[in-house]
Amino acid sequence: MKNIIKKTANLLTIFRIFLVFCMLPFLYLKLLKHEIEIFKIYFNIIFLVASITDYLDGFIARKFLQTTIFGKFFDPIADKLLVIISSFYLLILCQNNNLLHQDNEKIVNYVLSFLIVTIIRDFIVMGIRLLAFEKKHIMTPSFGGKLKTFLNFISISIMLLSAQLERFCFQLFPRYNLKMYFFINIILILNIFIIIVSGMDYILKNFKLIYTNFNSKN
């Protein structure tokens, strides 16, 4: 039992990866219009629980000195999987006109851009982390990386609830023709900017490592 408690942070990371796999069926479900809203809520609940585990495993690891090599590697991997799978789900909703009540076509390219930039950035960062590991150095997430992940989680939650928020805003401000797609596009542009900046930050901070390995024969 004590051994399990000592590994709580790692178990939470594994649980988050398990939740990502629980999300996969949502990408393939063929639902009726009235069922989609319910399943979006289910998906969002899973996403929120997974997001909370990201905070908890980091907090527990620092608070109770449970930081491990496993956690340093798999915690960011779990985060990346969570964001990428959720982004795919958002893209599918947009393409099927199921994210918003209207104007889905006006955000689909932004969601796609967000997904592409996220994947490219994450592969580059993983490559740098592998180079660092080759040199017996375990990289920890930078502030920019943590900010990116936090912003991604908040933004995805907002987008998953965008239809409900759109309805709420219309009821609250019936005189104003508030367009939810406009706010989502702003959120996505901000995310894309942070993703690019954090990726460049990783590259610049580890440029010497990259350059050394680029010229290394072994």
CSV table of C-alpha atoms in Angstrom, one decimal:
chain,number,residue,atom,x,y,z
A,1,MET,CA,0.0,0.0,0.0
A,2,LYS,CA,2.8,2.4,0.9
A,3,ASN,CA,4.5,1.6,-2.4
A,4,ILE,CA,1.3,2.6,-4.3
A,5,ILE,CA,1.0,5.8,-2.3
A,6,LYS,CA,4.6,6.7,-3.2
A,7,LYS,CA,3.7,6.2,-6.9
A,8,THR,CA,0.5,8.3,-6.8
A,9,ALA,CA,1.9,10.9,-9.2
A,10,ASN,CA,2.9,8.3,-11.8
A,11,LEU,CA,-0.4,6.4,-11.4
A,12,LEU,CA,-2.3,9.7,-12.1
A,13,THR,CA,-0.2,10.1,-15.3
A,14,ILE,CA,-1.1,6.5,-16.3
A,15,PHE,CA,-4.7,7.2,-15.5
A,16,ARG,CA,-4.7,10.3,-17.7
A,17,ILE,CA,-3.3,8.2,-20.6
A,18,PHE,CA,-6.1,5.7,-20.0
A,19,LEU,CA,-8.7,8.6,-20.2
A,20,VAL,CA,-7.2,9.6,-23.5
A,21,PHE,CA,-8.0,6.1,-24.8
A,22,CYS,CA,-11.5,6.4,-23.4
A,23,MET,CA,-11.8,9.5,-25.7
A,24,LEU,CA,-11.0,7.6,-28.9
A,25,PRO,CA,-14.5,6.0,-29.4
A,26,PHE,CA,-15.9,9.5,-29.6
A,27,LEU,CA,-14.0,10.1,-32.8
A,28,TYR,CA,-15.9,7.4,-34.5
A,29,LEU,CA,-19.4,7.6,-33.1
A,30,LYS,CA,-22.2,8.3,-35.6
A,31,LEU,CA,-24.8,10.2,-33.6
A,32,LEU,CA,-28.1,11.9,-34.2
A,33,LYS,CA,-28.3,15.6,-33.7
A,34,HIS,CA,-29.9,15.5,-30.3
A,35,GLU,CA,-27.3,12.9,-29.1
A,36,ILE,CA,-24.3,14.9,-30.0
A,37,GLU,CA,-24.8,17.5,-27.3
A,38,ILE,CA,-25.0,14.8,-24.6
A,39,PHE,CA,-21.8,13.1,-25.8
A,40,LYS,CA,-20.0,16.4,-26.1
A,41,ILE,CA,-20.7,16.8,-22.3
A,42,TYR,CA,-19.5,13.3,-21.7
A,43,PHE,CA,-16.3,14.0,-23.6
A,44,ASN,CA,-15.8,17.3,-21.8
A,45,ILE,CA,-16.2,15.6,-18.4
A,46,ILE,CA,-13.5,13.1,-19.4
A,47,PHE,CA,-11.3,15.9,-20.6
A,48,LEU,CA,-11.8,17.9,-17.4
A,49,VAL,CA,-11.0,14.9,-15.2
A,50,ALA,CA,-7.9,14.3,-17.3
A,51,SER,CA,-6.9,18.0,-17.0
A,52,ILE,CA,-7.3,17.9,-13.2
A,53,THR,CA,-5.0,14.8,-13.0
A,54,ASP,CA,-2.4,16.8,-14.8
A,55,TYR,CA,-2.4,19.4,-12.0
A,56,LEU,CA,-2.6,16.8,-9.3
A,57,ASP,CA,0.3,14.6,-10.5
A,58,GLY,CA,2.6,17.6,-10.7
A,59,PHE,CA,1.5,18.9,-7.4
A,60,ILE,CA,1.9,15.6,-5.6
A,61,ALA,CA,5.3,14.9,-7.3
A,62,ARG,CA,6.6,18.3,-6.0
A,63,LYS,CA,4.9,18.3,-2.6
A,64,PHE,CA,5.8,14.7,-1.7
A,65,LEU,CA,9.1,14.4,-3.6
A,66,GLN,CA,7.7,11.8,-6.0
A,67,THR,CA,9.5,13.2,-9.1
A,68,THR,CA,10.7,10.3,-11.2
A,69,ILE,CA,12.2,9.8,-14.7
A,70,PHE,CA,9.0,8.1,-15.7
A,71,GLY,CA,7.0,11.2,-14.7
A,72,LYS,CA,9.3,13.6,-16.4
A,73,PHE,CA,8.9,11.7,-19.7
A,74,PHE,CA,5.3,10.5,-19.6
A,75,ASP,CA,3.6,13.4,-18.0
A,76,PRO,CA,4.2,15.7,-21.0
A,77,ILE,CA,3.4,12.8,-23.3
A,78,ALA,CA,0.1,12.4,-21.6
A,79,ASP,CA,-0.6,16.1,-22.0
A,80,LYS,CA,0.2,16.0,-25.7
A,81,LEU,CA,-2.0,13.0,-26.3
A,82,LEU,CA,-4.8,14.7,-24.4
A,83,VAL,CA,-4.6,17.9,-26.4
A,84,ILE,CA,-4.1,16.2,-29.8
A,85,ILE,CA,-7.0,13.8,-29.4
A,86,SER,CA,-9.3,16.6,-28.1
A,87,SER,CA,-8.3,18.7,-31.1
A,88,PHE,CA,-9.2,15.9,-33.5
A,89,TYR,CA,-12.5,15.7,-31.8
A,90,LEU,CA,-13.1,19.4,-32.2
A,91,LEU,CA,-12.1,19.2,-35.8
A,92,ILE,CA,-14.6,16.4,-36.5
A,93,LEU,CA,-17.4,18.4,-34.7
A,94,CYS,CA,-16.6,21.4,-36.9
A,95,GLN,CA,-16.5,19.4,-40.1
A,96,ASN,CA,-19.9,17.9,-39.3
A,97,ASN,CA,-21.4,21.3,-38.2
A,98,ASN,CA,-21.8,20.1,-34.7
A,99,LEU,CA,-19.6,22.3,-32.6
A,100,LEU,CA,-21.6,25.5,-32.9
A,101,HIS,CA,-25.3,25.9,-33.8
A,102,GLN,CA,-24.0,27.8,-36.9
A,103,ASP,CA,-20.8,29.2,-38.5
A,104,ASN,CA,-18.8,26.0,-38.0
A,105,GLU,CA,-17.2,26.5,-41.4
A,106,LYS,CA,-15.7,29.8,-40.1
A,107,ILE,CA,-13.6,28.1,-37.5
A,108,VAL,CA,-12.7,24.8,-39.1
A,109,ASN,CA,-9.5,26.1,-40.6
A,110,TYR,CA,-8.4,27.6,-37.4
A,111,VAL,CA,-9.0,24.4,-35.5
A,112,LEU,CA,-7.0,22.5,-38.2
A,113,SER,CA,-4.2,25.0,-38.0
A,114,PHE,CA,-4.1,24.6,-34.2
A,115,LEU,CA,-3.9,20.9,-34.5
A,116,ILE,CA,-1.2,20.9,-37.1
A,117,VAL,CA,1.0,23.5,-35.2
A,118,THR,CA,0.5,21.5,-32.0
A,119,ILE,CA,1.6,18.2,-33.6
A,120,ILE,CA,4.7,19.8,-35.3
A,121,ARG,CA,5.7,21.6,-32.1
A,122,ASP,CA,5.3,18.5,-29.9
A,123,PHE,CA,7.3,16.3,-32.3
A,124,ILE,CA,10.1,18.9,-32.3
A,125,VAL,CA,10.1,19.1,-28.5
A,126,MET,CA,10.1,15.3,-28.1
A,127,GLY,CA,13.0,15.1,-30.5
A,128,ILE,CA,14.9,17.7,-28.3
A,129,ARG,CA,14.1,15.7,-25.2
A,130,LEU,CA,15.4,12.5,-26.7
A,131,LEU,CA,18.7,14.3,-27.7
A,132,ALA,CA,18.9,15.6,-24.1
A,133,PHE,CA,18.3,12.1,-22.7
A,134,GLU,CA,21.1,10.7,-25.0
A,135,LYS,CA,23.4,13.1,-23.1
A,136,LYS,CA,22.1,11.8,-19.8
A,137,HIS,CA,20.0,14.9,-19.2
A,138,ILE,CA,16.3,14.9,-18.4
A,139,MET,CA,14.5,18.0,-19.6
A,140,THR,CA,11.8,19.5,-17.4
A,141,PRO,CA,8.9,21.4,-19.0
A,142,SER,CA,9.6,25.2,-19.4
A,143,PHE,CA,7.4,27.9,-18.1
A,144,GLY,CA,6.3,28.5,-21.7
A,145,GLY,CA,5.5,24.8,-22.1
A,146,LYS,CA,3.4,24.9,-18.9
A,147,LEU,CA,1.6,28.0,-20.0
A,148,LYS,CA,0.9,26.5,-23.4
A,149,THR,CA,-0.6,23.4,-21.8
A,150,PHE,CA,-2.7,25.4,-19.4
A,151,LEU,CA,-4.0,27.6,-22.2
A,152,ASN,CA,-4.7,24.6,-24.4
A,153,PHE,CA,-6.7,22.9,-21.6
A,154,ILE,CA,-8.8,26.0,-20.9
A,155,SER,CA,-9.4,26.8,-24.6
A,156,ILE,CA,-10.5,23.2,-25.4
A,157,SER,CA,-12.9,23.2,-22.5
A,158,ILE,CA,-14.4,26.5,-23.7
A,159,MET,CA,-14.7,25.2,-27.3
A,160,LEU,CA,-16.4,22.0,-26.1
A,161,LEU,CA,-19.0,24.1,-24.3
A,162,SER,CA,-19.2,26.7,-27.0
A,163,ALA,CA,-22.7,25.7,-28.1
A,164,GLN,CA,-24.0,26.1,-24.6
A,165,LEU,CA,-22.1,29.4,-24.1
A,166,GLU,CA,-23.5,30.7,-27.4
A,167,ARG,CA,-27.0,30.0,-26.2
A,168,PHE,CA,-26.3,31.5,-22.8
A,169,CYS,CA,-24.9,34.7,-24.4
A,170,PHE,CA,-27.9,35.0,-26.7
A,171,GLN,CA,-30.3,34.8,-23.7
A,172,LEU,CA,-28.2,37.2,-21.7
A,173,PHE,CA,-27.7,39.7,-24.5
A,174,PRO,CA,-30.6,39.2,-26.9
A,175,ARG,CA,-30.1,42.6,-28.5
A,176,TYR,CA,-26.5,41.9,-29.6
A,177,ASN,CA,-25.8,39.4,-32.3
A,178,LEU,CA,-22.8,37.9,-30.6
A,179,LYS,CA,-20.9,35.4,-32.8
A,180,MET,CA,-19.2,32.7,-30.8
A,181,TYR,CA,-17.0,31.7,-33.8
A,182,PHE,CA,-15.3,35.1,-33.5
A,183,PHE,CA,-14.3,34.5,-29.9
A,184,ILE,CA,-13.2,30.9,-30.7
A,185,ASN,CA,-11.0,32.1,-33.5
A,186,ILE,CA,-9.3,34.6,-31.2
A,187,ILE,CA,-8.7,31.9,-28.7
A,188,LEU,CA,-7.3,29.6,-31.4
A,189,ILE,CA,-5.0,32.4,-32.7
A,190,LEU,CA,-3.7,33.1,-29.2
A,191,ASN,CA,-3.1,29.4,-28.7
A,192,ILE,CA,-1.2,29.0,-32.0
A,193,PHE,CA,0.9,32.0,-31.1
A,194,ILE,CA,1.8,30.6,-27.7
A,195,ILE,CA,2.5,27.2,-29.2
A,196,ILE,CA,4.9,28.7,-31.8
A,197,VAL,CA,6.6,30.9,-29.1
A,198,SER,CA,7.1,28.0,-26.7
A,199,GLY,CA,8.4,25.8,-29.5
A,200,MET,CA,10.9,28.4,-30.5
A,201,ASP,CA,11.9,28.8,-26.8
A,202,TYR,CA,12.7,25.1,-26.6
A,203,ILE,CA,14.8,25.3,-29.8
A,204,LEU,CA,16.7,28.4,-28.7
A,205,LYS,CA,17.4,27.2,-25.2
A,206,ASN,CA,18.7,23.9,-26.5
A,207,PHE,CA,20.3,25.1,-29.7
A,208,LYS,CA,23.8,24.1,-28.5
A,209,LEU,CA,22.5,20.6,-27.8
A,210,ILE,CA,20.9,20.4,-31.2
A,211,TYR,CA,23.9,21.7,-33.0
A,212,THR,CA,26.3,19.4,-31.1
A,213,ASN,CA,24.2,16.3,-32.0
A,214,PHE,CA,23.8,17.6,-35.6
A,215,ASN,CA,27.6,17.4,-36.1
A,216,SER,CA,28.1,14.3,-34.0
A,217,LYS,CA,29.1,11.1,-35.8
A,218,ASN,CA,27.9,8.8,-33.0
